[in-house]
Amino acid sequence: MRTLTHRFHDETGLSPQKWLLSQRIHRARELLESTTLPIDQVARYSGIGSAESLRQHMVRQLGVPPSTYRANFQYGAIGG
């Protein structure tokens, strides 16, 4: 397993766990930008699980909670 982890890191620059989380955050961002789904559904559909977990990860990675992200980046929010 160590070899796989090292090769994965060499290819992506991230551990498998961090890469997966980044993909989940990316999907959550897409859903927040393009849908009006409730935050708890965005969390579930992106594989993060709960709205609280999504909030914690987004604040840690992006500096804003999902509601603020959606308000700033949802299609049509800024003259879209």
JSON list of C-alpha atoms in Angstrom, two decimals:
[
{"chain": "A", "resi": 1, "resn": "MET", "atom": "CA", "xyz": [0.00, 0.00, 0.00]},
{"chain": "A", "resi": 2, "resn": "ARG", "atom": "CA", "xyz": [2.89, 2.35, 0.66]},
{"chain": "A", "resi": 3, "resn": "THR", "atom": "CA", "xyz": [4.03, 2.13, -2.93]},
{"chain": "A", "resi": 4, "resn": "LEU", "atom": "CA", "xyz": [0.57, 3.04, -4.18]},
{"chain": "A", "resi": 5, "resn": "THR", "atom": "CA", "xyz": [0.41, 6.00, -1.79]},
{"chain": "A", "resi": 6, "resn": "HIS", "atom": "CA", "xyz": [3.84, 7.21, -2.88]},
{"chain": "A", "resi": 7, "resn": "ARG", "atom": "CA", "xyz": [3.01, 6.84, -6.56]},
{"chain": "A", "resi": 8, "resn": "PHE", "atom": "CA", "xyz": [-0.31, 8.57, -6.06]},
{"chain": "A", "resi": 9, "resn": "HIS", "atom": "CA", "xyz": [1.42, 11.46, -4.31]},
{"chain": "A", "resi": 10, "resn": "ASP", "atom": "CA", "xyz": [4.06, 11.65, -7.04]},
{"chain": "A", "resi": 11, "resn": "GLU", "atom": "CA", "xyz": [1.34, 11.91, -9.70]},
{"chain": "A", "resi": 12, "resn": "THR", "atom": "CA", "xyz": [-1.10, 14.24, -7.96]},
{"chain": "A", "resi": 13, "resn": "GLY", "atom": "CA", "xyz": [0.93, 16.02, -5.31]},
{"chain": "A", "resi": 14, "resn": "LEU", "atom": "CA", "xyz": [-1.62, 14.92, -2.71]},
{"chain": "A", "resi": 15, "resn": "SER", "atom": "CA", "xyz": [-2.33, 11.92, -0.54]},
{"chain": "A", "resi": 16, "resn": "PRO", "atom": "CA", "xyz": [-5.27, 9.80, -1.75]},
{"chain": "A", "resi": 17, "resn": "GLN", "atom": "CA", "xyz": [-7.38, 11.10, 1.16]},
{"chain": "A", "resi": 18, "resn": "LYS", "atom": "CA", "xyz": [-6.62, 14.77, 0.41]},
{"chain": "A", "resi": 19, "resn": "TRP", "atom": "CA", "xyz": [-7.20, 14.24, -3.30]},
{"chain": "A", "resi": 20, "resn": "LEU", "atom": "CA", "xyz": [-10.59, 12.63, -2.64]},
{"chain": "A", "resi": 21, "resn": "LEU", "atom": "CA", "xyz": [-11.60, 15.47, -0.33]},
{"chain": "A", "resi": 22, "resn": "SER", "atom": "CA", "xyz": [-10.54, 18.03, -2.94]},
{"chain": "A", "resi": 23, "resn": "GLN", "atom": "CA", "xyz": [-12.72, 16.24, -5.52]},
{"chain": "A", "resi": 24, "resn": "ARG", "atom": "CA", "xyz": [-15.66, 16.26, -3.13]},
{"chain": "A", "resi": 25, "resn": "ILE", "atom": "CA", "xyz": [-15.22, 19.96, -2.39]},
{"chain": "A", "resi": 26, "resn": "HIS", "atom": "CA", "xyz": [-15.01, 20.61, -6.14]},
{"chain": "A", "resi": 27, "resn": "ARG", "atom": "CA", "xyz": [-18.32, 18.77, -6.65]},
{"chain": "A", "resi": 28, "resn": "ALA", "atom": "CA", "xyz": [-19.94, 20.64, -3.77]},
{"chain": "A", "resi": 29, "resn": "ARG", "atom": "CA", "xyz": [-18.83, 23.93, -5.31]},
{"chain": "A", "resi": 30, "resn": "GLU", "atom": "CA", "xyz": [-20.37, 22.93, -8.64]},
{"chain": "A", "resi": 31, "resn": "LEU", "atom": "CA", "xyz": [-23.65, 22.07, -6.93]},
{"chain": "A", "resi": 32, "resn": "LEU", "atom": "CA", "xyz": [-23.66, 25.29, -4.91]},
{"chain": "A", "resi": 33, "resn": "GLU", "atom": "CA", "xyz": [-23.05, 27.32, -8.07]},
{"chain": "A", "resi": 34, "resn": "SER", "atom": "CA", "xyz": [-25.56, 25.56, -10.31]},
{"chain": "A", "resi": 35, "resn": "THR", "atom": "CA", "xyz": [-28.44, 24.39, -8.09]},
{"chain": "A", "resi": 36, "resn": "THR", "atom": "CA", "xyz": [-30.68, 25.54, -5.30]},
{"chain": "A", "resi": 37, "resn": "LEU", "atom": "CA", "xyz": [-30.35, 22.26, -3.40]},
{"chain": "A", "resi": 38, "resn": "PRO", "atom": "CA", "xyz": [-30.32, 22.62, 0.37]},
{"chain": "A", "resi": 39, "resn": "ILE", "atom": "CA", "xyz": [-26.82, 22.55, 1.88]},
{"chain": "A", "resi": 40, "resn": "ASP", "atom": "CA", "xyz": [-27.40, 19.15, 3.52]},
{"chain": "A", "resi": 41, "resn": "GLN", "atom": "CA", "xyz": [-28.25, 17.63, 0.13]},
{"chain": "A", "resi": 42, "resn": "VAL", "atom": "CA", "xyz": [-25.20, 19.27, -1.46]},
{"chain": "A", "resi": 43, "resn": "ALA", "atom": "CA", "xyz": [-23.10, 17.67, 1.27]},
{"chain": "A", "resi": 44, "resn": "ARG", "atom": "CA", "xyz": [-24.63, 14.24, 0.68]},
{"chain": "A", "resi": 45, "resn": "TYR", "atom": "CA", "xyz": [-24.49, 14.42, -3.13]},
{"chain": "A", "resi": 46, "resn": "SER", "atom": "CA", "xyz": [-20.85, 15.48, -3.04]},
{"chain": "A", "resi": 47, "resn": "GLY", "atom": "CA", "xyz": [-19.90, 12.62, -0.74]},
{"chain": "A", "resi": 48, "resn": "ILE", "atom": "CA", "xyz": [-19.07, 14.75, 2.27]},
{"chain": "A", "resi": 49, "resn": "GLY", "atom": "CA", "xyz": [-21.96, 13.52, 4.35]},
{"chain": "A", "resi": 50, "resn": "SER", "atom": "CA", "xyz": [-23.31, 16.32, 6.51]},
{"chain": "A", "resi": 51, "resn": "ALA", "atom": "CA", "xyz": [-23.86, 20.04, 6.17]},
{"chain": "A", "resi": 52, "resn": "GLU", "atom": "CA", "xyz": [-21.64, 20.63, 9.22]},
{"chain": "A", "resi": 53, "resn": "SER", "atom": "CA", "xyz": [-18.79, 18.63, 7.73]},
{"chain": "A", "resi": 54, "resn": "LEU", "atom": "CA", "xyz": [-19.14, 20.49, 4.43]},
{"chain": "A", "resi": 55, "resn": "ARG", "atom": "CA", "xyz": [-19.08, 23.81, 6.30]},
{"chain": "A", "resi": 56, "resn": "GLN", "atom": "CA", "xyz": [-15.93, 22.86, 8.20]},
{"chain": "A", "resi": 57, "resn": "HIS", "atom": "CA", "xyz": [-14.09, 21.68, 5.08]},
{"chain": "A", "resi": 58, "resn": "MET", "atom": "CA", "xyz": [-15.09, 24.70, 3.00]},
{"chain": "A", "resi": 59, "resn": "VAL", "atom": "CA", "xyz": [-14.09, 27.15, 5.70]},
{"chain": "A", "resi": 60, "resn": "ARG", "atom": "CA", "xyz": [-10.76, 25.37, 6.07]},
{"chain": "A", "resi": 61, "resn": "GLN", "atom": "CA", "xyz": [-10.05, 25.19, 2.32]},
{"chain": "A", "resi": 62, "resn": "LEU", "atom": "CA", "xyz": [-11.80, 28.25, 0.91]},
{"chain": "A", "resi": 63, "resn": "GLY", "atom": "CA", "xyz": [-12.26, 30.54, 3.88]},
{"chain": "A", "resi": 64, "resn": "VAL", "atom": "CA", "xyz": [-16.05, 30.72, 3.51]},
{"chain": "A", "resi": 65, "resn": "PRO", "atom": "CA", "xyz": [-19.00, 28.53, 4.50]},
{"chain": "A", "resi": 66, "resn": "PRO", "atom": "CA", "xyz": [-21.23, 26.99, 1.79]},
{"chain": "A", "resi": 67, "resn": "SER", "atom": "CA", "xyz": [-23.98, 29.61, 2.17]},
{"chain": "A", "resi": 68, "resn": "THR", "atom": "CA", "xyz": [-21.56, 32.47, 1.58]},
{"chain": "A", "resi": 69, "resn": "TYR", "atom": "CA", "xyz": [-19.92, 30.63, -1.31]},
{"chain": "A", "resi": 70, "resn": "ARG", "atom": "CA", "xyz": [-23.33, 30.12, -2.93]},
{"chain": "A", "resi": 71, "resn": "ALA", "atom": "CA", "xyz": [-24.34, 33.75, -2.42]},
{"chain": "A", "resi": 72, "resn": "ASN", "atom": "CA", "xyz": [-21.15, 34.93, -4.14]},
{"chain": "A", "resi": 73, "resn": "PHE", "atom": "CA", "xyz": [-20.78, 32.35, -6.91]},
{"chain": "A", "resi": 74, "resn": "GLN", "atom": "CA", "xyz": [-24.19, 30.96, -7.84]},
{"chain": "A", "resi": 75, "resn": "TYR", "atom": "CA", "xyz": [-25.04, 31.47, -11.50]},
{"chain": "A", "resi": 76, "resn": "GLY", "atom": "CA", "xyz": [-26.77, 34.79, -11.83]},
{"chain": "A", "resi": 77, "resn": "ALA", "atom": "CA", "xyz": [-25.56, 36.11, -8.47]},
{"chain": "A", "resi": 78, "resn": "ILE", "atom": "CA", "xyz": [-23.33, 38.71, -10.11]},
{"chain": "A", "resi": 79, "resn": "GLY", "atom": "CA", "xyz": [-25.13, 39.79, -13.26]},
{"chain": "A", "resi": 80, "resn": "GLY", "atom": "CA", "xyz": [-24.83, 36.21, -14.66]}
]
